[in-house]
Amino acid sequence: MRDRGMRTFLAVLAGLAVIYFGVTGRGSTEEGGGVSGGVVLLAVLAAALVWHLTKPAGDKPVK
């Protein structure tokens, strides 16, 4: 159960990092402040990737 909490924390952290860098990476002179749909999509994909990559190994031995 503890591993699931750490996985969730890392996935949320990855998504928030993508949103943060997506918002702060734009020039300050551009119109329409806020988070675009593309940044949100990238954040969700990053969180899903981290969730998948931090999955604990199963019972099966590595061949």
JSON list of N, CA and C in Angstrom, two decimals:
[
{"chain": "A", "resi": 1, "resn": "MET", "atom": "N", "xyz": [0.82, -1.19, 0.00]},
{"chain": "A", "resi": 1, "resn": "MET", "atom": "CA", "xyz": [0.00, 0.00, 0.00]},
{"chain": "A", "resi": 1, "resn": "MET", "atom": "C", "xyz": [0.87, 1.26, 0.00]},
{"chain": "A", "resi": 2, "resn": "ARG", "atom": "N", "xyz": [1.99, 1.20, 0.68]},
{"chain": "A", "resi": 2, "resn": "ARG", "atom": "CA", "xyz": [2.87, 2.36, 0.75]},
{"chain": "A", "resi": 2, "resn": "ARG", "atom": "C", "xyz": [3.45, 2.71, -0.62]},
{"chain": "A", "resi": 3, "resn": "ASP", "atom": "N", "xyz": [3.72, 1.69, -1.43]},
{"chain": "A", "resi": 3, "resn": "ASP", "atom": "CA", "xyz": [4.25, 1.93, -2.76]},
{"chain": "A", "resi": 3, "resn": "ASP", "atom": "C", "xyz": [3.26, 2.70, -3.62]},
{"chain": "A", "resi": 4, "resn": "ARG", "atom": "N", "xyz": [1.98, 2.41, -3.43]},
{"chain": "A", "resi": 4, "resn": "ARG", "atom": "CA", "xyz": [0.96, 3.09, -4.22]},
{"chain": "A", "resi": 4, "resn": "ARG", "atom": "C", "xyz": [0.92, 4.57, -3.88]},
{"chain": "A", "resi": 5, "resn": "GLY", "atom": "N", "xyz": [1.12, 4.91, -2.62]},
{"chain": "A", "resi": 5, "resn": "GLY", "atom": "CA", "xyz": [1.14, 6.31, -2.22]},
{"chain": "A", "resi": 5, "resn": "GLY", "atom": "C", "xyz": [2.31, 7.06, -2.83]},
{"chain": "A", "resi": 6, "resn": "MET", "atom": "N", "xyz": [3.47, 6.41, -2.87]},
{"chain": "A", "resi": 6, "resn": "MET", "atom": "CA", "xyz": [4.64, 7.03, -3.47]},
{"chain": "A", "resi": 6, "resn": "MET", "atom": "C", "xyz": [4.46, 7.18, -4.98]},
{"chain": "A", "resi": 7, "resn": "ARG", "atom": "N", "xyz": [3.87, 6.17, -5.61]},
{"chain": "A", "resi": 7, "resn": "ARG", "atom": "CA", "xyz": [3.61, 6.26, -7.06]},
{"chain": "A", "resi": 7, "resn": "ARG", "atom": "C", "xyz": [2.67, 7.41, -7.35]},
{"chain": "A", "resi": 8, "resn": "THR", "atom": "N", "xyz": [1.63, 7.55, -6.55]},
{"chain": "A", "resi": 8, "resn": "THR", "atom": "CA", "xyz": [0.67, 8.63, -6.75]},
{"chain": "A", "resi": 8, "resn": "THR", "atom": "C", "xyz": [1.34, 9.98, -6.57]},
{"chain": "A", "resi": 9, "resn": "PHE", "atom": "N", "xyz": [2.16, 10.10, -5.53]},
{"chain": "A", "resi": 9, "resn": "PHE", "atom": "CA", "xyz": [2.87, 11.35, -5.28]},
{"chain": "A", "resi": 9, "resn": "PHE", "atom": "C", "xyz": [3.77, 11.72, -6.46]},
{"chain": "A", "resi": 10, "resn": "LEU", "atom": "N", "xyz": [4.52, 10.76, -6.96]},
{"chain": "A", "resi": 10, "resn": "LEU", "atom": "CA", "xyz": [5.43, 11.03, -8.08]},
{"chain": "A", "resi": 10, "resn": "LEU", "atom": "C", "xyz": [4.66, 11.38, -9.36]},
{"chain": "A", "resi": 11, "resn": "ALA", "atom": "N", "xyz": [3.54, 10.70, -9.60]},
{"chain": "A", "resi": 11, "resn": "ALA", "atom": "CA", "xyz": [2.74, 10.98, -10.78]},
{"chain": "A", "resi": 11, "resn": "ALA", "atom": "C", "xyz": [2.15, 12.39, -10.72]},
{"chain": "A", "resi": 12, "resn": "VAL", "atom": "N", "xyz": [1.63, 12.77, -9.58]},
{"chain": "A", "resi": 12, "resn": "VAL", "atom": "CA", "xyz": [1.07, 14.11, -9.42]},
{"chain": "A", "resi": 12, "resn": "VAL", "atom": "C", "xyz": [2.18, 15.15, -9.54]},
{"chain": "A", "resi": 13, "resn": "LEU", "atom": "N", "xyz": [3.33, 14.88, -8.96]},
{"chain": "A", "resi": 13, "resn": "LEU", "atom": "CA", "xyz": [4.45, 15.80, -9.06]},
{"chain": "A", "resi": 13, "resn": "LEU", "atom": "C", "xyz": [4.90, 16.00, -10.50]},
{"chain": "A", "resi": 14, "resn": "ALA", "atom": "N", "xyz": [4.93, 14.93, -11.28]},
{"chain": "A", "resi": 14, "resn": "ALA", "atom": "CA", "xyz": [5.31, 15.03, -12.69]},
{"chain": "A", "resi": 14, "resn": "ALA", "atom": "C", "xyz": [4.29, 15.87, -13.46]},
{"chain": "A", "resi": 15, "resn": "GLY", "atom": "N", "xyz": [3.01, 15.65, -13.21]},
{"chain": "A", "resi": 15, "resn": "GLY", "atom": "CA", "xyz": [1.98, 16.44, -13.88]},
{"chain": "A", "resi": 15, "resn": "GLY", "atom": "C", "xyz": [2.06, 17.91, -13.52]},
{"chain": "A", "resi": 16, "resn": "LEU", "atom": "N", "xyz": [2.28, 18.19, -12.25]},
{"chain": "A", "resi": 16, "resn": "LEU", "atom": "CA", "xyz": [2.39, 19.59, -11.83]},
{"chain": "A", "resi": 16, "resn": "LEU", "atom": "C", "xyz": [3.64, 20.25, -12.40]},
{"chain": "A", "resi": 17, "resn": "ALA", "atom": "N", "xyz": [4.71, 19.50, -12.53]},
{"chain": "A", "resi": 17, "resn": "ALA", "atom": "CA", "xyz": [5.94, 20.05, -13.11]},
{"chain": "A", "resi": 17, "resn": "ALA", "atom": "C", "xyz": [5.72, 20.42, -14.57]},
{"chain": "A", "resi": 18, "resn": "VAL", "atom": "N", "xyz": [5.01, 19.58, -15.31]},
{"chain": "A", "resi": 18, "resn": "VAL", "atom": "CA", "xyz": [4.72, 19.89, -16.72]},
{"chain": "A", "resi": 18, "resn": "VAL", "atom": "C", "xyz": [3.85, 21.14, -16.81]},
{"chain": "A", "resi": 19, "resn": "ILE", "atom": "N", "xyz": [2.86, 21.24, -15.96]},
{"chain": "A", "resi": 19, "resn": "ILE", "atom": "CA", "xyz": [2.00, 22.42, -15.98]},
{"chain": "A", "resi": 19, "resn": "ILE", "atom": "C", "xyz": [2.80, 23.67, -15.61]},
{"chain": "A", "resi": 20, "resn": "TYR", "atom": "N", "xyz": [3.64, 23.57, -14.60]},
{"chain": "A", "resi": 20, "resn": "TYR", "atom": "CA", "xyz": [4.43, 24.72, -14.17]},
{"chain": "A", "resi": 20, "resn": "TYR", "atom": "C", "xyz": [5.35, 25.22, -15.29]},
{"chain": "A", "resi": 21, "resn": "PHE", "atom": "N", "xyz": [6.11, 24.29, -15.89]},
{"chain": "A", "resi": 21, "resn": "PHE", "atom": "CA", "xyz": [7.03, 24.70, -16.93]},
{"chain": "A", "resi": 21, "resn": "PHE", "atom": "C", "xyz": [6.30, 25.08, -18.22]},
{"chain": "A", "resi": 22, "resn": "GLY", "atom": "N", "xyz": [5.14, 24.53, -18.43]},
{"chain": "A", "resi": 22, "resn": "GLY", "atom": "CA", "xyz": [4.35, 24.92, -19.59]},
{"chain": "A", "resi": 22, "resn": "GLY", "atom": "C", "xyz": [3.81, 26.33, -19.48]},
{"chain": "A", "resi": 23, "resn": "VAL", "atom": "N", "xyz": [3.47, 26.75, -18.28]},
{"chain": "A", "resi": 23, "resn": "VAL", "atom": "CA", "xyz": [2.93, 28.10, -18.07]},
{"chain": "A", "resi": 23, "resn": "VAL", "atom": "C", "xyz": [4.06, 29.11, -17.99]},
{"chain": "A", "resi": 24, "resn": "THR", "atom": "N", "xyz": [5.13, 28.81, -17.29]},
{"chain": "A", "resi": 24, "resn": "THR", "atom": "CA", "xyz": [6.21, 29.79, -17.12]},
{"chain": "A", "resi": 24, "resn": "THR", "atom": "C", "xyz": [7.11, 29.87, -18.34]},
{"chain": "A", "resi": 25, "resn": "GLY", "atom": "N", "xyz": [7.02, 28.91, -19.24]},
{"chain": "A", "resi": 25, "resn": "GLY", "atom": "CA", "xyz": [7.86, 28.92, -20.42]},
{"chain": "A", "resi": 25, "resn": "GLY", "atom": "C", "xyz": [7.40, 29.90, -21.48]},
{"chain": "A", "resi": 26, "resn": "ARG", "atom": "N", "xyz": [6.16, 30.35, -21.39]},
{"chain": "A", "resi": 26, "resn": "ARG", "atom": "CA", "xyz": [5.63, 31.30, -22.37]},
{"chain": "A", "resi": 26, "resn": "ARG", "atom": "C", "xyz": [6.11, 32.70, -22.06]},
{"chain": "A", "resi": 27, "resn": "GLY", "atom": "N", "xyz": [6.15, 33.52, -23.11]},
{"chain": "A", "resi": 27, "resn": "GLY", "atom": "CA", "xyz": [6.54, 34.92, -22.93]},
{"chain": "A", "resi": 27, "resn": "GLY", "atom": "C", "xyz": [5.47, 35.67, -22.15]},
{"chain": "A", "resi": 28, "resn": "SER", "atom": "N", "xyz": [5.89, 36.68, -21.43]},
{"chain": "A", "resi": 28, "resn": "SER", "atom": "CA", "xyz": [4.94, 37.43, -20.61]},
{"chain": "A", "resi": 28, "resn": "SER", "atom": "C", "xyz": [4.07, 38.36, -21.45]},
{"chain": "A", "resi": 29, "resn": "THR", "atom": "N", "xyz": [4.45, 38.59, -22.72]},
{"chain": "A", "resi": 29, "resn": "THR", "atom": "CA", "xyz": [3.67, 39.50, -23.56]},
{"chain": "A", "resi": 29, "resn": "THR", "atom": "C", "xyz": [2.53, 38.80, -24.28]},
{"chain": "A", "resi": 30, "resn": "GLU", "atom": "N", "xyz": [2.48, 37.49, -24.24]},
{"chain": "A", "resi": 30, "resn": "GLU", "atom": "CA", "xyz": [1.42, 36.76, -24.95]},
{"chain": "A", "resi": 30, "resn": "GLU", "atom": "C", "xyz": [0.09, 36.94, -24.25]},
{"chain": "A", "resi": 31, "resn": "GLU", "atom": "N", "xyz": [-0.97, 36.96, -25.03]},
{"chain": "A", "resi": 31, "resn": "GLU", "atom": "CA", "xyz": [-2.32, 37.08, -24.49]},
{"chain": "A", "resi": 31, "resn": "GLU", "atom": "C", "xyz": [-2.80, 35.72, -23.99]},
{"chain": "A", "resi": 32, "resn": "GLY", "atom": "N", "xyz": [-3.85, 35.76, -23.20]},
{"chain": "A", "resi": 32, "resn": "GLY", "atom": "CA", "xyz": [-4.49, 34.52, -22.78]},
{"chain": "A", "resi": 32, "resn": "GLY", "atom": "C", "xyz": [-3.70, 33.75, -21.75]},
{"chain": "A", "resi": 33, "resn": "GLY", "atom": "N", "xyz": [-3.49, 34.34, -20.60]},
{"chain": "A", "resi": 33, "resn": "GLY", "atom": "CA", "xyz": [-2.79, 33.63, -19.53]},
{"chain": "A", "resi": 33, "resn": "GLY", "atom": "C", "xyz": [-3.61, 32.43, -19.09]},
{"chain": "A", "resi": 34, "resn": "GLY", "atom": "N", "xyz": [-2.96, 31.45, -18.57]},
{"chain": "A", "resi": 34, "resn": "GLY", "atom": "CA", "xyz": [-3.64, 30.25, -18.12]},
{"chain": "A", "resi": 34, "resn": "GLY", "atom": "C", "xyz": [-3.02, 29.03, -18.75]},
{"chain": "A", "resi": 35, "resn": "VAL", "atom": "N", "xyz": [-3.65, 27.92, -18.50]},
{"chain": "A", "resi": 35, "resn": "VAL", "atom": "CA", "xyz": [-3.12, 26.64, -18.97]},
{"chain": "A", "resi": 35, "resn": "VAL", "atom": "C", "xyz": [-3.88, 26.24, -20.22]},
{"chain": "A", "resi": 36, "resn": "SER", "atom": "N", "xyz": [-3.14, 25.94, -21.28]},
{"chain": "A", "resi": 36, "resn": "SER", "atom": "CA", "xyz": [-3.79, 25.52, -22.52]},
{"chain": "A", "resi": 36, "resn": "SER", "atom": "C", "xyz": [-4.13, 24.03, -22.45]},
{"chain": "A", "resi": 37, "resn": "GLY", "atom": "N", "xyz": [-4.96, 23.61, -23.37]},
{"chain": "A", "resi": 37, "resn": "GLY", "atom": "CA", "xyz": [-5.35, 22.20, -23.41]},
{"chain": "A", "resi": 37, "resn": "GLY", "atom": "C", "xyz": [-4.18, 21.28, -23.71]},
{"chain": "A", "resi": 38, "resn": "GLY", "atom": "N", "xyz": [-3.24, 21.75, -24.52]},
{"chain": "A", "resi": 38, "resn": "GLY", "atom": "CA", "xyz": [-2.08, 20.94, -24.85]},
{"chain": "A", "resi": 38, "resn": "GLY", "atom": "C", "xyz": [-1.19, 20.69, -23.64]},
{"chain": "A", "resi": 39, "resn": "VAL", "atom": "N", "xyz": [-1.05, 21.70, -22.79]},
{"chain": "A", "resi": 39, "resn": "VAL", "atom": "CA", "xyz": [-0.24, 21.54, -21.58]},
{"chain": "A", "resi": 39, "resn": "VAL", "atom": "C", "xyz": [-0.91, 20.57, -20.63]},
{"chain": "A", "resi": 40, "resn": "VAL", "atom": "N", "xyz": [-2.21, 20.66, -20.51]},
{"chain": "A", "resi": 40, "resn": "VAL", "atom": "CA", "xyz": [-2.94, 19.73, -19.65]},
{"chain": "A", "resi": 40, "resn": "VAL", "atom": "C", "xyz": [-2.80, 18.30, -20.17]},
{"chain": "A", "resi": 41, "resn": "LEU", "atom": "N", "xyz": [-2.91, 18.12, -21.47]},
{"chain": "A", "resi": 41, "resn": "LEU", "atom": "CA", "xyz": [-2.75, 16.80, -22.07]},
{"chain": "A", "resi": 41, "resn": "LEU", "atom": "C", "xyz": [-1.35, 16.25, -21.82]},
{"chain": "A", "resi": 42, "resn": "LEU", "atom": "N", "xyz": [-0.33, 17.08, -21.99]},
{"chain": "A", "resi": 42, "resn": "LEU", "atom": "CA", "xyz": [1.04, 16.63, -21.71]},
{"chain": "A", "resi": 42, "resn": "LEU", "atom": "C", "xyz": [1.22, 16.28, -20.23]},
{"chain": "A", "resi": 43, "resn": "ALA", "atom": "N", "xyz": [0.59, 17.04, -19.36]},
{"chain": "A", "resi": 43, "resn": "ALA", "atom": "CA", "xyz": [0.69, 16.76, -17.93]},
{"chain": "A", "resi": 43, "resn": "ALA", "atom": "C", "xyz": [0.06, 15.41, -17.58]},
{"chain": "A", "resi": 44, "resn": "VAL", "atom": "N", "xyz": [-1.09, 15.13, -18.17]},
{"chain": "A", "resi": 44, "resn": "VAL", "atom": "CA", "xyz": [-1.75, 13.84, -17.93]},
{"chain": "A", "resi": 44, "resn": "VAL", "atom": "C", "xyz": [-0.91, 12.70, -18.48]},
{"chain": "A", "resi": 45, "resn": "LEU", "atom": "N", "xyz": [-0.34, 12.88, -19.66]},
{"chain": "A", "resi": 45, "resn": "LEU", "atom": "CA", "xyz": [0.51, 11.85, -20.24]},
{"chain": "A", "resi": 45, "resn": "LEU", "atom": "C", "xyz": [1.77, 11.63, -19.41]},
{"chain": "A", "resi": 46, "resn": "ALA", "atom": "N", "xyz": [2.36, 12.70, -18.90]},
{"chain": "A", "resi": 46, "resn": "ALA", "atom": "CA", "xyz": [3.55, 12.56, -18.05]},
{"chain": "A", "resi": 46, "resn": "ALA", "atom": "C", "xyz": [3.21, 11.82, -16.76]},
{"chain": "A", "resi": 47, "resn": "ALA", "atom": "N", "xyz": [2.08, 12.15, -16.17]},
{"chain": "A", "resi": 47, "resn": "ALA", "atom": "CA", "xyz": [1.67, 11.48, -14.94]},
{"chain": "A", "resi": 47, "resn": "ALA", "atom": "C", "xyz": [1.40, 9.99, -15.19]},
{"chain": "A", "resi": 48, "resn": "ALA", "atom": "N", "xyz": [0.76, 9.68, -16.31]},
{"chain": "A", "resi": 48, "resn": "ALA", "atom": "CA", "xyz": [0.49, 8.27, -16.63]},
{"chain": "A", "resi": 48, "resn": "ALA", "atom": "C", "xyz": [1.79, 7.51, -16.90]},
{"chain": "A", "resi": 49, "resn": "LEU", "atom": "N", "xyz": [2.75, 8.17, -17.55]},
{"chain": "A", "resi": 49, "resn": "LEU", "atom": "CA", "xyz": [4.03, 7.52, -17.81]},
{"chain": "A", "resi": 49, "resn": "LEU", "atom": "C", "xyz": [4.78, 7.25, -16.51]},
{"chain": "A", "resi": 50, "resn": "VAL", "atom": "N", "xyz": [4.79, 8.20, -15.60]},
{"chain": "A", "resi": 50, "resn": "VAL", "atom": "CA", "xyz": [5.45, 8.00, -14.31]},
{"chain": "A", "resi": 50, "resn": "VAL", "atom": "C", "xyz": [4.74, 6.89, -13.54]},
{"chain": "A", "resi": 51, "resn": "TRP", "atom": "N", "xyz": [3.43, 6.88, -13.57]},
{"chain": "A", "resi": 51, "resn": "TRP", "atom": "CA", "xyz": [2.66, 5.84, -12.87]},
{"chain": "A", "resi": 51, "resn": "TRP", "atom": "C", "xyz": [3.03, 4.46, -13.41]},
{"chain": "A", "resi": 52, "resn": "HIS", "atom": "N", "xyz": [3.15, 4.36, -14.73]},
{"chain": "A", "resi": 52, "resn": "HIS", "atom": "CA", "xyz": [3.48, 3.08, -15.35]},
{"chain": "A", "resi": 52, "resn": "HIS", "atom": "C", "xyz": [4.93, 2.67, -15.06]},
{"chain": "A", "resi": 53, "resn": "LEU", "atom": "N", "xyz": [5.84, 3.60, -15.15]},
{"chain": "A", "resi": 53, "resn": "LEU", "atom": "CA", "xyz": [7.26, 3.28, -14.97]},
{"chain": "A", "resi": 53, "resn": "LEU", "atom": "C", "xyz": [7.62, 2.96, -13.53]},
{"chain": "A", "resi": 54, "resn": "THR", "atom": "N", "xyz": [6.83, 3.41, -12.57]},
{"chain": "A", "resi": 54, "resn": "THR", "atom": "CA", "xyz": [7.12, 3.12, -11.16]},
{"chain": "A", "resi": 54, "resn": "THR", "atom": "C", "xyz": [6.33, 1.93, -10.64]},
{"chain": "A", "resi": 55, "resn": "LYS", "atom": "N", "xyz": [5.71, 1.19, -11.55]},
{"chain": "A", "resi": 55, "resn": "LYS", "atom": "CA", "xyz": [4.95, 0.01, -11.16]},
{"chain": "A", "resi": 55, "resn": "LYS", "atom": "C", "xyz": [5.89, -1.03, -10.56]},
{"chain": "A", "resi": 56, "resn": "PRO", "atom": "N", "xyz": [5.53, -1.61, -9.42]},
{"chain": "A", "resi": 56, "resn": "PRO", "atom": "CA", "xyz": [6.41, -2.62, -8.83]},
{"chain": "A", "resi": 56, "resn": "PRO", "atom": "C", "xyz": [6.45, -3.88, -9.68]},
{"chain": "A", "resi": 57, "resn": "ALA", "atom": "N", "xyz": [7.56, -4.56, -9.59]},
{"chain": "A", "resi": 57, "resn": "ALA", "atom": "CA", "xyz": [7.74, -5.80, -10.35]},
{"chain": "A", "resi": 57, "resn": "ALA", "atom": "C", "xyz": [6.77, -6.86, -9.82]},
{"chain": "A", "resi": 58, "resn": "GLY", "atom": "N", "xyz": [6.30, -7.71, -10.72]},
{"chain": "A", "resi": 58, "resn": "GLY", "atom": "CA", "xyz": [5.38, -8.78, -10.34]},
{"chain": "A", "resi": 58, "resn": "GLY", "atom": "C", "xyz": [6.09, -9.99, -9.79]},
{"chain": "A", "resi": 59, "resn": "ASP", "atom": "N", "xyz": [5.39, -11.09, -9.72]},
{"chain": "A", "resi": 59, "resn": "ASP", "atom": "CA", "xyz": [5.94, -12.34, -9.20]},
{"chain": "A", "resi": 59, "resn": "ASP", "atom": "C", "xyz": [6.83, -13.04, -10.21]},
{"chain": "A", "resi": 60, "resn": "LYS", "atom": "N", "xyz": [6.68, -12.67, -11.47]},
{"chain": "A", "resi": 60, "resn": "LYS", "atom": "CA", "xyz": [7.37, -13.39, -12.52]},
{"chain": "A", "resi": 60, "resn": "LYS", "atom": "C", "xyz": [8.87, -13.09, -12.51]},
{"chain": "A", "resi": 61, "resn": "PRO", "atom": "N", "xyz": [9.70, -14.12, -12.58]},
{"chain": "A", "resi": 61, "resn": "PRO", "atom": "CA", "xyz": [11.13, -13.88, -12.64]},
{"chain": "A", "resi": 61, "resn": "PRO", "atom": "C", "xyz": [11.53, -13.36, -14.03]},
{"chain": "A", "resi": 62, "resn": "VAL", "atom": "N", "xyz": [12.59, -12.59, -14.05]},
{"chain": "A", "resi": 62, "resn": "VAL", "atom": "CA", "xyz": [13.08, -12.05, -15.32]},
{"chain": "A", "resi": 62, "resn": "VAL", "atom": "C", "xyz": [13.83, -13.14, -16.05]},
{"chain": "A", "resi": 63, "resn": "LYS", "atom": "N", "xyz": [13.51, -13.33, -17.32]},
{"chain": "A", "resi": 63, "resn": "LYS", "atom": "CA", "xyz": [14.17, -14.38, -18.09]},
{"chain": "A", "resi": 63, "resn": "LYS", "atom": "C", "xyz": [15.37, -13.87, -18.80]}
]
